[in-house]
Coordinates of C-alpha atoms and ligand atoms in Angstrom, one line a residue:
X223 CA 124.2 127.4 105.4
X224 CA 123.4 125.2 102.2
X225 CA 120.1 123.7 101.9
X226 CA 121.4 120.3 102.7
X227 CA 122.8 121.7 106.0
X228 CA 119.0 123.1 107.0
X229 CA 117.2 120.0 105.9
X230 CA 120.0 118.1 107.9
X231 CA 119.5 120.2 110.9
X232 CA 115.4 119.9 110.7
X233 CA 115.7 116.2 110.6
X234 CA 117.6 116.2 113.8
X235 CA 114.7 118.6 115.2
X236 CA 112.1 116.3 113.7
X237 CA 113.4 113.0 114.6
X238 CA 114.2 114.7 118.5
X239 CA 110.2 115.5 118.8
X240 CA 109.2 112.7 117.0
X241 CA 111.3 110.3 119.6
X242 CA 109.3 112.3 122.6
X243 CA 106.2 112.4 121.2
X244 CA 106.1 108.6 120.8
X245 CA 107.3 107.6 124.0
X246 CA 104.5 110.7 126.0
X247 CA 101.8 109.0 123.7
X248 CA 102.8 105.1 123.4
X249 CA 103.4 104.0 126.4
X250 CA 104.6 100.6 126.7
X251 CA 103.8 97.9 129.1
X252 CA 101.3 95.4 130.2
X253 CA 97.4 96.2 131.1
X254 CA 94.8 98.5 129.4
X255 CA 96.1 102.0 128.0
X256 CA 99.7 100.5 127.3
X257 CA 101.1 100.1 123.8
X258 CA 102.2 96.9 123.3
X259 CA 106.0 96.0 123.2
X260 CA 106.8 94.7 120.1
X261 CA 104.0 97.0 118.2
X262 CA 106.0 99.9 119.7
X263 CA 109.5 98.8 117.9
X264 CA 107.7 97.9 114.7
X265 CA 105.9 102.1 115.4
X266 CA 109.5 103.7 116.1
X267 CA 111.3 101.5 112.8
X268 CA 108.7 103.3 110.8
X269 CA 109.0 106.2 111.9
X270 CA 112.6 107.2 113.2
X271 CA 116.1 106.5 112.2
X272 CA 116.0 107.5 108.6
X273 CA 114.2 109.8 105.9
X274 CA 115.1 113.1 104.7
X275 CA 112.3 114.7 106.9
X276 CA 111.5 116.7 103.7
X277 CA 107.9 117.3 105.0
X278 CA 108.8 118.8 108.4
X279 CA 111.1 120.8 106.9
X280 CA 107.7 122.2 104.6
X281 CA 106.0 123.1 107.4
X282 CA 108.8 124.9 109.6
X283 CA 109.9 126.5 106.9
X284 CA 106.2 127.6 105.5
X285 CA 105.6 128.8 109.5
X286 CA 108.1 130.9 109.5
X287 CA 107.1 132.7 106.7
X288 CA 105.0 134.4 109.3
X289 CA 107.1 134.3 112.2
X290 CA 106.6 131.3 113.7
X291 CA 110.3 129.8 115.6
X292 CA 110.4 126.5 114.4
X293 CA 109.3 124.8 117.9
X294 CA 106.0 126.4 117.7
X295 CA 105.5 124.6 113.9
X296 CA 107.3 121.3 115.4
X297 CA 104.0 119.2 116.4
X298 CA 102.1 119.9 113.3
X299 CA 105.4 118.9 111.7
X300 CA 105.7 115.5 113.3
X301 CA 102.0 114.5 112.2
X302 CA 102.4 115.3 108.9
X303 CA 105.9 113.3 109.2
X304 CA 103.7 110.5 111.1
X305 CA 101.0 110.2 108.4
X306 CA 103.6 110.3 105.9
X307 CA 105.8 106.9 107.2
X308 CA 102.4 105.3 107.8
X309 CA 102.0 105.4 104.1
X310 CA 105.5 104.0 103.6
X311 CA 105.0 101.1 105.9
X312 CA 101.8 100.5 103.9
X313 CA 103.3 100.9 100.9
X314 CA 105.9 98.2 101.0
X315 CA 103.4 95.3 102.0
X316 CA 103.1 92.9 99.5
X317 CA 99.5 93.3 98.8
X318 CA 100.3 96.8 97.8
X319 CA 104.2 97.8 96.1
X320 CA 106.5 94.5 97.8
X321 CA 109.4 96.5 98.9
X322 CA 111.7 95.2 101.4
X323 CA 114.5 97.8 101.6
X324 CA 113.1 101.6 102.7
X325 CA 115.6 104.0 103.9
X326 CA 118.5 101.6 103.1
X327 CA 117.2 99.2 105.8
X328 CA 114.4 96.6 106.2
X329 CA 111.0 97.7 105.5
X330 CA 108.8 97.4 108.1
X331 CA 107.0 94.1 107.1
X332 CA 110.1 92.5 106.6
X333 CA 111.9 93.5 110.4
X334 CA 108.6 92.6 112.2
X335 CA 105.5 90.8 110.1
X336 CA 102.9 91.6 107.4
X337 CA 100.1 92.2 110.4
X338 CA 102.6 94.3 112.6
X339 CA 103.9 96.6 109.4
X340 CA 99.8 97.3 109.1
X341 CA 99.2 98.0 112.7
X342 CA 102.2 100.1 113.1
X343 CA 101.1 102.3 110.0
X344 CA 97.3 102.4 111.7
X345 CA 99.0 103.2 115.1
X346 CA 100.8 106.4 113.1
X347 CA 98.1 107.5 111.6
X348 CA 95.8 107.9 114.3
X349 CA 98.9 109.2 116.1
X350 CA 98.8 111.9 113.7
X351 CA 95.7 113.3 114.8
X352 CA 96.4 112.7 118.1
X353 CA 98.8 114.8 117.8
X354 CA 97.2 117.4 116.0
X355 CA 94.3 117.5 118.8
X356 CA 97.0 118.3 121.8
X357 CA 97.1 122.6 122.8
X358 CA 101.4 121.8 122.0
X359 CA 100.7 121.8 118.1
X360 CA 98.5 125.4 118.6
X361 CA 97.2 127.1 121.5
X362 CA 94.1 128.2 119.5
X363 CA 91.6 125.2 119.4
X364 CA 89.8 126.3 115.6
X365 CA 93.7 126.7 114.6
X366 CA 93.8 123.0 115.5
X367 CA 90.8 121.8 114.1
X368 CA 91.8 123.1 110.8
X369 CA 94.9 121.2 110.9
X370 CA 92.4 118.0 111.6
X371 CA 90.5 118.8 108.9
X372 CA 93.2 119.5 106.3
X373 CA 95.7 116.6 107.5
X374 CA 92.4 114.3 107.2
X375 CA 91.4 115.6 103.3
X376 CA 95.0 115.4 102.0
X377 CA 95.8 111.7 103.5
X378 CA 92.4 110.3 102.8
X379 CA 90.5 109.1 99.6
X380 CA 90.5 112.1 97.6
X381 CA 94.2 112.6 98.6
X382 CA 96.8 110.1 99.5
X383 CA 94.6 107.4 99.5
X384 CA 92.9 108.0 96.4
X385 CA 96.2 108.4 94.7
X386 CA 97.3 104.8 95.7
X387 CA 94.3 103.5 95.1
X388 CA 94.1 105.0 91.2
X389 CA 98.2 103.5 91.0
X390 CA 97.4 99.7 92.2
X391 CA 94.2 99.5 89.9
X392 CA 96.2 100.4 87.2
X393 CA 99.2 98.5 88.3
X394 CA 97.4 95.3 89.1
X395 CA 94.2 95.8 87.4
X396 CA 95.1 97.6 84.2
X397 CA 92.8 100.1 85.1
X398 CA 92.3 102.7 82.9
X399 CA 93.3 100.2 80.1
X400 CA 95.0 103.0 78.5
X401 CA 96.4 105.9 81.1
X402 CA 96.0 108.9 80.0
X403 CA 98.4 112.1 80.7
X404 CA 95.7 113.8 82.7
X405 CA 94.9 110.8 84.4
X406 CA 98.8 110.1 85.6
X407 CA 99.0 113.6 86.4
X408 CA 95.7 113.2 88.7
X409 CA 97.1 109.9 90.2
X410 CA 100.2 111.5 91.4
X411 CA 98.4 115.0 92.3
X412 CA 96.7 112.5 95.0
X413 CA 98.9 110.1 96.0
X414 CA 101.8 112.6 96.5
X415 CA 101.1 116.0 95.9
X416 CA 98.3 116.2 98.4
X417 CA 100.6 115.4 101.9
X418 CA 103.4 117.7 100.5
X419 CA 100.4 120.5 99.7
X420 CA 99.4 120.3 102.9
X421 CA 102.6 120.7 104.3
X422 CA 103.2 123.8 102.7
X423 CA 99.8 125.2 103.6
X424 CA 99.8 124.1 106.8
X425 CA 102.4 126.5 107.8
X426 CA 99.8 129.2 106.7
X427 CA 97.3 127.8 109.0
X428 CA 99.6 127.7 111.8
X429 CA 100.6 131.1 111.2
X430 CA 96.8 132.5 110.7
X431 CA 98.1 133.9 107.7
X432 CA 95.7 136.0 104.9
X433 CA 93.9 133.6 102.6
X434 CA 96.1 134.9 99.5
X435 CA 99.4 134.2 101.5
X436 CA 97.6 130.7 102.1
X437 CA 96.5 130.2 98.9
X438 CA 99.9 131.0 97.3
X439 CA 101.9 128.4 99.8
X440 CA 98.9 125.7 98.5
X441 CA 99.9 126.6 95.1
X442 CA 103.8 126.1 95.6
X443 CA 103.0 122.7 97.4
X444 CA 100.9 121.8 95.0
X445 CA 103.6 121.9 92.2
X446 CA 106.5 120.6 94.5
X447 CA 104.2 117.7 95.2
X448 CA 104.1 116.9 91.7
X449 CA 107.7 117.5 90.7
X450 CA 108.5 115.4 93.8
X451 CA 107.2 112.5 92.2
X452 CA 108.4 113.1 88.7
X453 CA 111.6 113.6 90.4
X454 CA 111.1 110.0 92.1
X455 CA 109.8 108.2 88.6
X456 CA 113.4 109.4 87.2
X457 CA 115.5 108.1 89.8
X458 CA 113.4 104.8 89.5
X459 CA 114.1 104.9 85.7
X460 CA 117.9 105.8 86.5
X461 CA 118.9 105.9 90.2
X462 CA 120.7 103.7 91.7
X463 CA 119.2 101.8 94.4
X464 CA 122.3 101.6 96.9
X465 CA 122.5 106.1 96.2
X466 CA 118.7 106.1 97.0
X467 CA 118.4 103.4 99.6
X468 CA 115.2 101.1 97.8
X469 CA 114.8 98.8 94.5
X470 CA 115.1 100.7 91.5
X471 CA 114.1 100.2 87.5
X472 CA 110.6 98.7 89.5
X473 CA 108.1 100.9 87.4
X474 CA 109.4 99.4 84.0
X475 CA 109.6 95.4 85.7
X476 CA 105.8 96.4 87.0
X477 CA 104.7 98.1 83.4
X478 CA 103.6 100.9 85.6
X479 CA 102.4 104.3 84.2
X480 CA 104.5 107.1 84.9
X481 CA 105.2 110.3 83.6
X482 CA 108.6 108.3 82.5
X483 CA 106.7 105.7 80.7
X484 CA 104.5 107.6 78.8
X485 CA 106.7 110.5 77.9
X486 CA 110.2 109.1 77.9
X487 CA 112.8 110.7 80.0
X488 CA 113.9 114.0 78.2
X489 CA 109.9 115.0 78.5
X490 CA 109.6 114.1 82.0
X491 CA 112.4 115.8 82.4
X492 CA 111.3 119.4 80.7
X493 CA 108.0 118.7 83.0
X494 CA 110.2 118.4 85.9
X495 CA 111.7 121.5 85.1
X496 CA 108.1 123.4 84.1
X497 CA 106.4 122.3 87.3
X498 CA 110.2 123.8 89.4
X499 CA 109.5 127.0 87.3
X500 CA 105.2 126.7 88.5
X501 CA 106.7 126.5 92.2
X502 CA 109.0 128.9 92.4
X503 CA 106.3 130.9 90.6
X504 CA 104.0 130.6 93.7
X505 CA 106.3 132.0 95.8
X506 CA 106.7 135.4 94.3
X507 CA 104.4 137.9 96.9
X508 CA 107.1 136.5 99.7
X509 CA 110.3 137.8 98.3
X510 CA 113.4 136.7 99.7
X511 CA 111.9 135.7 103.1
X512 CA 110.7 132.3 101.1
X513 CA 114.8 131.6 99.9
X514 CA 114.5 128.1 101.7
X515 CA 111.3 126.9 100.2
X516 CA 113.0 127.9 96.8
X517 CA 116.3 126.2 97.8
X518 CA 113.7 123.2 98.8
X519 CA 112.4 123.3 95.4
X520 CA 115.4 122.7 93.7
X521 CA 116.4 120.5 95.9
X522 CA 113.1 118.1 95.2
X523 CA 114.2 118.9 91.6
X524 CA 117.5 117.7 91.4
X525 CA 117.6 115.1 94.7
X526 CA 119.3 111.7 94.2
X527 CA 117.9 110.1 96.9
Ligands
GRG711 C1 99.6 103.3 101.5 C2 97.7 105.0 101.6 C3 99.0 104.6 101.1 C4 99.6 105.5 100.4 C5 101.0 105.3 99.9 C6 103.2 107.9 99.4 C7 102.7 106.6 99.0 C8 101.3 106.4 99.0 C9 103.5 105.7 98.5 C10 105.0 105.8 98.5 C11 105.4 105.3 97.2 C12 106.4 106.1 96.7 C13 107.8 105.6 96.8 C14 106.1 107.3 96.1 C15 107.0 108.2 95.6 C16 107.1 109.4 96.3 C17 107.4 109.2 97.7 C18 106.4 109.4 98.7 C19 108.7 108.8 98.1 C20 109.1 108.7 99.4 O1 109.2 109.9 100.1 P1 110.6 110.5 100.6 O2 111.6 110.4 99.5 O3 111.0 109.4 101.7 O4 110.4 111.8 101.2 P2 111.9 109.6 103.0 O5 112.4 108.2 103.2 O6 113.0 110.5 102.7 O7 110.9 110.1 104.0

């Protein structure tokens, strides 16, 4: 089976337990206790229908490195998936990066409204945890609490957060006035590097796995999460937008910093391919049992979409 084929097959997965969990945990309807309506489309447009479900595929994958059958990793895989279209939905607003394509369709803001696109990513997030808190995701409750905790540190402010908070200043701000390399490279360690770390680790977690073997899958997210979103400041600087289903050529039309901008593209490029190199690295003490999380490396690496 290629690579594609798997992360086809984990979407479906994903995007099946996703679809449950929504409906078991938003219900709709009038009174107290009941999701409303028209929050609960603008919820299920955010979150189903689209994306490569990279993410769940990190943790599934990462599970089974110690045995876990991909249902057992399934939960902890749809929060992370959850947190991670929150941030989408966030992201295009206008007050933050003004998209209105995501996934080759509407954004969020732009099916429903401006409020509704940031209710919808709140409702997610919490959801996430939610999620995380029920005996499905692990039947061990400090197993659980873990994931809490580590979910809550990678998408908060000196994770995801942080990262996006670091990229407006300097996008709308100019703050630093002059980005350094280090600073770029902590900007995107935050903003995307975090959630796909915590993927990768997560499946240790799940899997009660020794702190080496833990550290190790950190490591290898850690990189990927990086080369992810050098891999994503190319395609802005040459994708095209129909291929990867949003605006492209925006980080040049905003003056953002990126790797891109401040290294040109052949750099970025030998970074990309250092930082594939630093992932695959991590993975050495699992052999061949990690041949998916290597295929996902490349993968991130060489995606056009
Ligand atoms: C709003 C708190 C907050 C954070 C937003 C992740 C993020 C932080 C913004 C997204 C901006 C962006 C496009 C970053 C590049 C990397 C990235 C996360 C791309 C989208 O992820 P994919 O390609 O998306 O996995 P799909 O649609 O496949 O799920």
């Amino acid at each position: 089976m290629t690579f594609a084929q798997r992360l086809g097959l984990a979407a479906g997965l994903i995007d099946a337990r996703l679809q449950t969990l929504l409906g078991e945990n938003l219900v709709t309807g009038e009174g107290p206790g009941r999701c409303p309506q028209r929050l609960a489309r603008a919820i299920g447009h955010a979150a189903l229908g689209g994306g490569k479900r990279l993410r769940p595929l990190l943790v599934v994958e990462s599970a089974a490195l110690f045995g876990l059958a991909p249902e057992r990793a399934i939960d902890a895989a749809a929060a992370v998936e959850c947190v991670h279209c929150y941030s989408l939905a966030h992201d295009d607003l206008p007050a933050m990066d003004d998209d209105e394509v995501r996934r080759g369709r509407p954004t969020v803001w732009k099916a429903f409204d401006e409020w509704t696109a940031i209710l919808a990513g709140d409702a997610l997030l919490t959801l996430a945890f939610e999620i995380l808190a029920r005996p499905s995701t692990h039947p061990e409750p400090l197993v659980r609490l873990e994931l809490v905790s580590g979910l809550a540190r990678a998408a908060g402010a000196a994770g995801m957060v942080g990262g996006q908070s670091l990229d407006l200043d300097a996008e709308k701000l100019g703050l630093p006035e002059r980005p350094a390399l280090s600073h770029i490279r902590r900007l995107q360690g935050m903003k995307t590097g975090a959630l796909i770390a915590f993927a990768c680790e997560s499946g240790a977690i799940l899997g009660q796995a020794p702190r080496r073997e833990r550290a190790a899958l950190k490591a290898f997210g850690e990189a990927l999460g990086v080369a992810f979103q050098v891999a994503d400041d190319l395609l802005d600087a040459e994708g095209n937008a129909a291929t990867v289903g949003k605006a492209v050529a925006k980080d040049a039309a905003q003056g953002k910093a990126t790797l891109v901008s401040l290294m040109g593209i052949e750099d970025a490029r030998a970074e990309l391919a250092r930082l594939e190199a630093q992932a695959l690295d991590a993975l050495t003490l699992f052999e061949a049992r990690a041949d998916t999380l290597r295929a996902a490396a490349r993968f991130v690496v060489r995606r056009k979409r």
